[in-house]
Amino acid sequence: MTTIDRPNDLPADPHGGDHHDEGSYLTPKGGFWAVIWDWCTTVDHKKLGIMYLVAVLFLFFLGGISAMAVRLELWEPVRTLDQVVLLEDGTEATETITTGQLFKSGEGTDIAAGNNIYNRLFTLHGAIMTFMVIIPSIPAALGNFFLPIMLGAKDVAFPRLNLMSWWIYVIGSVFAVGSILLGGVDTGWTFYTPYSTTTDGYWNVLLMVGGAFILGFSSILTGLNFIVTVHKLRAPGMGWFDMPLFIWALYATAIIQVLATPVIGITLLLLIFERVFNVGIFDPAMGGDPVLFQHFFWFYSHPVVYVMILPGFGVISELIAVHAHKRLFGYRALAFASLGIAAVSFLVWGHHMFTSQGEVTAVIFSALTFLVAIPTAIKVFNWIATLYKSSISINTPMLYSYYFLFLFIIGGLTGLPLASLATDLHLHDSYFVVAHFHYVMMGSTIIAFIAGIHHWWPKMFGRMYNERWGMVGATLVFVGFNVTFFTQFFLGTRGMPRRYASYVDEFQLLHQISTVGSWILLLGFLVHLFVFLHSLISGPKAPPNPWGGLTLEWETESPPIEHNFHHEPLVKHGPYDFDEVHPPHCDPAEYPIPEPALGGKSH
Amino acid sequence: MAINLTTISAPALSGVTNTLGEGFWHNLFFRDNPNHPDGFIADGLFMFLWWLGVVWFVLLMGLATYWLIKYRRRPGVPAQRSASHNTPLEIAWTVIPTLILVVIFVWGFRGYMRFHIAESGGEEITLVANMWNWDLTYPNGQKSNLLTEEDLGADKRPVFVVPVDTPISLRMTSQDVIHSFWVPDFRVKLDVFPNRYSTYWFRATEVGDHWIFCAEYCGDQHSEMAAILRVVEPADYAQFLVDGGQDFATIPPAQAGQILSSSKGCVACHASTEAAGTGPGWAGTYGYEVRFTDGTSQIRDANYIRESILTPSVHIVEGYGNNMTPYAGVLTEDEINYLIAYIQSLSDKAPKSVFEVPGEGDGESGEGSETEDVEVDDMTQAETAEDTIAQTETAEIPGG
Amino acid sequence: MSTLPAPGPNVSGADEPKDARPLWQRYRAASHFRSRDEEFDAAKLGMWLFLTTEILLFAGVFVAYAYFRMLHPEAFANGSHYLDVRWGLLNTIVLLISSYTVAASIRCAQLNKQKMLKINLLITLVCGFLFLAIKFVFEYMPKWSEGKRPGSLFNYAYAENNFEHLWWSVYYTATGIHALHVIVGMGVLFVMYLKARKGFFGPKHYMGVEIAGLYWHLVDVIWIFLFPLLYLIH
Ligand code: HEA
Ligand code: HEA
Ligand code: CUA
Ligand SMILES: [Cu+2]
């Protein structure tokens, strides 16, 4: 086990040393404006984490609302009908009317103008949800708050860089969301050329693409910060394999962020050049190649789906261990699986292009894609094996972890028909894909995110939330989610293409079921919102360790003091040694240590 | 690929495939049996993956649920000690999925290669996609954009006709952005690129109608690129190649002429505009005077046009060569009439009656619905015809 | 960049007694680091990671270059003939010199040769400036005015190949992004120079110059790749 040696020449640092009579990081310093200024310029990873959390939830709300609008438009297909109308002079005339189009542009029967609104809605939805919600969600919000604390550090390695990433994130989001004010973007979140370079709305597209470009920097810098922090700032006594799995997951994520994001940077930059200077590299009319864009785009955007899911895996590992009060089964396997997924994720991007590329590449990419399923499967098995002979508290985080397993297994398994060549030719760009990625993004990552928020809520805000209503919300979300998206698998196999503002009649029933599901989802999230607000206003005060966790964040107070710990912690046990130590700040009688098994120590 | 995959017969595969690819569960996922000889592989694989998924899901979630209930927390009772890892178990659950994945990969790979390697023989049809239409050109030059469109409940969709049990290769390209040609009942789609060809191969196994969708997002009317692929008996197809599925007795003669002009190959040399090709463009010919190579000149009337079709070498318009094959004996009298009507309709000196009605009395039923079915505003070839016909029909063309 | 040393309150806290030692001796690591060395290590690791991202960014450009070279070999062969190897070579030499001087400046900081430190930084800056000047005045400007421009701006009357505009697209993109990096690098080095004038760097504290130097070497290395690709391979 590698431990960091305490350097002998420790300076007599007034800021190092101990922090005995420090208040919570949330204690306001000064008046209203002073507090605002303090939050805007803070380098405290906790405050930055909270700000990310608020921003991400707000953008999730925006993205969610546009999803609700998308679902509403799909309630009915758009039809043009000839209708006999009575004119003023008493004669009859036929008039063409449009029905089933919720979003219209002005009067009349111009279907295209209405479709255009729909196209802007799903692009907005996709862009917000990927670039602004799910990528920063767990790493930037929960990760920023808890990575240093779980490592026993006072802050991330480069606090000011962290502040900079936050502001870059804000600017990028303002750019991207601001493009709505100019009338929106209708390229789809994938920005495929030559459509994206020719569609109208010059500035809108530039703003959106520019926004995504800027957001990329935020992602890179956060990742870079996390890698260095993990390498250099682990508390004394904490070797690599004493790190909580959440940290492992964030570490693997950060590697992908640092290695993949620059490529989307250059891709979007080239796209901007293409649009502004007409350089022609993606323009077939000028000898360029639109498929090159697709390769560039997916070289980033496939690894990025693991940027989305790995932190979710980390959260679930943490939650299952703590709420089942059980040492995780196969700690090292879980850690290495995260790294393995990160490594393989770079080799499979071509599986998004089976219908657009040559046969040899398609075959290679298909084979490589299946590789990624192996470490993922291992993770699932380990989580479930952990439940065996454990002691499971049923509460919102645990319930959500259970739902996560449920939804992720479905989401992951439906990746297999997409990865296998013969079936993807049918399923590509159909609602089957839409259902697949909502199961893994919304059903897994967002669920893990919300689960994590509940789990760490007492630590972050020092108050408990209402457990009963938390579980009600969770269940509504779970049910609503399945109603919304399981139907979409059938839509997809039956031939419904994605990004369709309208459809042929035979799909209507399934679409309506899906839309009803989205209302249940909305209801579920509103319950969560209510529970959170209620807790902030009148929740009971949280103890330092409400769940009996062993990782370092439960050692400090709820909410943590400004420098996280009163003394620099010295790590003496592993993060999941529930069968060896009593959790800190807890009544030992509540968390007894099991009798040694007959065969002695089990390690 | 080096291996010749067309020869893989895969009897074992098709056994599994056939049992999986039908019945209740199959009908839940698919609206119909695949209409493509290789679609069965895809369906079989899909259903296999479905059952595989069900098994894994039930196994894993069953265990999780059972343990969640059995081991729920009782205050003061700790989790029991148990191993934190178990090497044989872990090896097993690494190796088993790996083996399953190998099977899935090979199965998918075979199906894919079958989808990609065309059966030999058959027809090649050219497909040009643009925002937001599919335009097919049949081997005889017949253009789909002049042909049928069908009312299905409320939606009008263009209809493309192909023969049953004949291998068809669609040579596809796009005029603007990327589109993707998808016939869900064939279980295969292929992207259509500008400045490049992709070949979509299929052999429809039964007579019937199928949806065609555009599966690559291409802008405002991406969702309106739906069309119908009508699989018909070869004899009907042959007939279709000539008349485009129209009953010439019930449509305006000019329209019939227009269809013939492409199915008989006239458009190869004669533009429907005034632009000169191998032969003179047709717009603005009828009723106008023209000079011939022998120095004489004449106003071009119906008789002149008839002569030019049947025995073109008699008068050669100045500036052109004697390049046209005589059509005497090739066209029926009716067909000549239709063609003349069409050429007349391209000129502003045409008599009104040419494109108004097929016959005063029986026109009532035909006129309202039938003429409307022509997707006039989508003609790319017949620019002028579009204008002329559009002028007289503005009342019936929805939205312009 | 936070990789630059944090001057912050720990450099000369107002509440502390006046300290007459030079700045580099008084420097203390930011409070969440256990020691100065640890901070230095962290900064170096951070910078290396950052350089990785930069290389990956350029990797995209190189891939585009390779891909279009493959698609349109003649256009690219013609294109590189239009470039004057002599200017390219001169610029390569200029950048190599600057790389040497920036390395020398780090050595000077370690040896506490304050004067040479500043001079070396200045020479580096001058080299950077020279590079840009040559690029703009002798390469970009004449080419642009002859119509050798990227994409649809291309307007060169004597083009021999239909796709030469793509060559210029790649050329301007690659060298343009590189030039941008030179400018950023010069900015960073200039800040280092100002700090050096205040006596910020010395044997125990040369983190800033070292980090800036790493960045400058990267700018150099990228050029070392661009030069043969654009100028030498016909
Ligand atoms: C969080 C994000 C996330 C995650 C984790 C995944 C995970 C996977 N995805 Fe998904 N995917 C997306 C997000 C994600 N995907 C998105 C956003 C798109 C669409 C983008 C767009 O076009 O807009 C997409 C599209 C997409 C495609 C392209 C479809 C198309 O457009 O034609 C493919 C094809 O291969 C694919 C495959 C996979 C596979 C094999 C996995 C695997 O990692 C899954 C592995 C998991 C399991 C296999 C389940 C657990 C294991 C078991 C239960 C044990 C039993 C298992 C076996 C026996 C194998 N995905
Ligand atoms: C993180 C990713 C993410 C998430 C979470 C979602 C969530 C949802 N998505 Fe979407 N979706 C995408 C990513 C995501 N989506 C992407 C990438 C695309 C492709 C875009 C493209 O093709 O370009 C897409 C496309 C897409 C389509 C296909 C459009 C088309 O192809 O035509 C549809 C259609 O049903 C849809 C629906 C939904 C619905 C109903 C939800 C619901 O789950 C939303 C529910 C959320 C809410 C209702 C908000 C409630 C929030 C609050 C009340 C705030 C308070 C909350 C708390 C305090 C917790 N999405
Ligand atoms: Cu054409 Cu979508
Ligand atoms: Cu992918």
GROMACS .gro file of C-alpha atoms in nm, chain A residues 11-15, chain C residues 5-30 36 39 112 114 195 197-206:
model
   46
   11PRO     CA    1   0.596   2.510   0.697
   12ALA     CA    2   0.444   2.680   0.995
   13ASP     CA    3   0.143   2.770   0.798
   14PRO     CA    4  -0.139   2.959   0.960
   15HIS     CA    5  -0.371   2.823   0.694
 1008PRO     CA    6   0.216   3.007  -0.859
 1009ALA     CA    7  -0.052   3.147  -0.638
 1010PRO     CA    8   0.072   3.481  -0.513
 1011GLY     CA    9  -0.235   3.524  -0.296
 1012PRO     CA   10  -0.219   3.612   0.069
 1013ASN     CA   11   0.061   3.371   0.145
 1014VAL     CA   12   0.320   3.566  -0.050
 1015SER     CA   13   0.324   3.869   0.168
 1016GLY     CA   14   0.044   3.861   0.416
 1017ALA     CA   15  -0.018   4.207   0.555
 1018ASP     CA   16  -0.049   4.067   0.904
 1019GLU     CA   17   0.297   3.919   0.898
 1020PRO     CA   18   0.612   4.104   0.991
 1021LYS     CA   19   0.800   4.247   0.700
 1022ASP     CA   20   1.028   3.993   0.543
 1023ALA     CA   21   1.334   4.116   0.362
 1024ARG     CA   22   1.413   3.795   0.176
 1025PRO     CA   23   1.356   3.788  -0.202
 1026LEU     CA   24   1.015   3.682  -0.315
 1027TRP     CA   25   1.117   3.336  -0.426
 1028GLN     CA   26   1.241   3.255  -0.078
 1029ARG     CA   27   0.929   3.378   0.087
 1030TYR     CA   28   0.695   3.177  -0.137
 1031ARG     CA   29   0.473   2.932   0.040
 1032ALA     CA   30   0.255   2.669  -0.118
 1033ALA     CA   31  -0.120   2.715  -0.129
 1039ARG     CA   32   0.601   2.340  -0.191
 1042GLU     CA   33   0.249   2.180  -0.519
 1115ASN     CA   34   1.962   3.217  -0.930
 1117GLN     CA   35   1.841   3.666  -1.220
 1198LYS     CA   36   0.729   3.824  -1.240
 1200ARG     CA   37   1.158   4.128  -1.279
 1201LYS     CA   38   1.005   4.130  -0.935
 1202GLY     CA   39   1.238   3.852  -0.830
 1203PHE     CA   40   0.970   3.594  -0.815
 1204PHE     CA   41   1.181   3.304  -0.935
 1205GLY     CA   42   1.482   3.146  -0.782
 1206PRO     CA   43   1.646   2.816  -0.697
 1207LYS     CA   44   1.362   2.695  -0.472
 1208HIS     CA   45   1.082   2.839  -0.669
 1209TYR     CA   46   1.089   2.824  -1.045
   0.00000   0.00000   0.00000
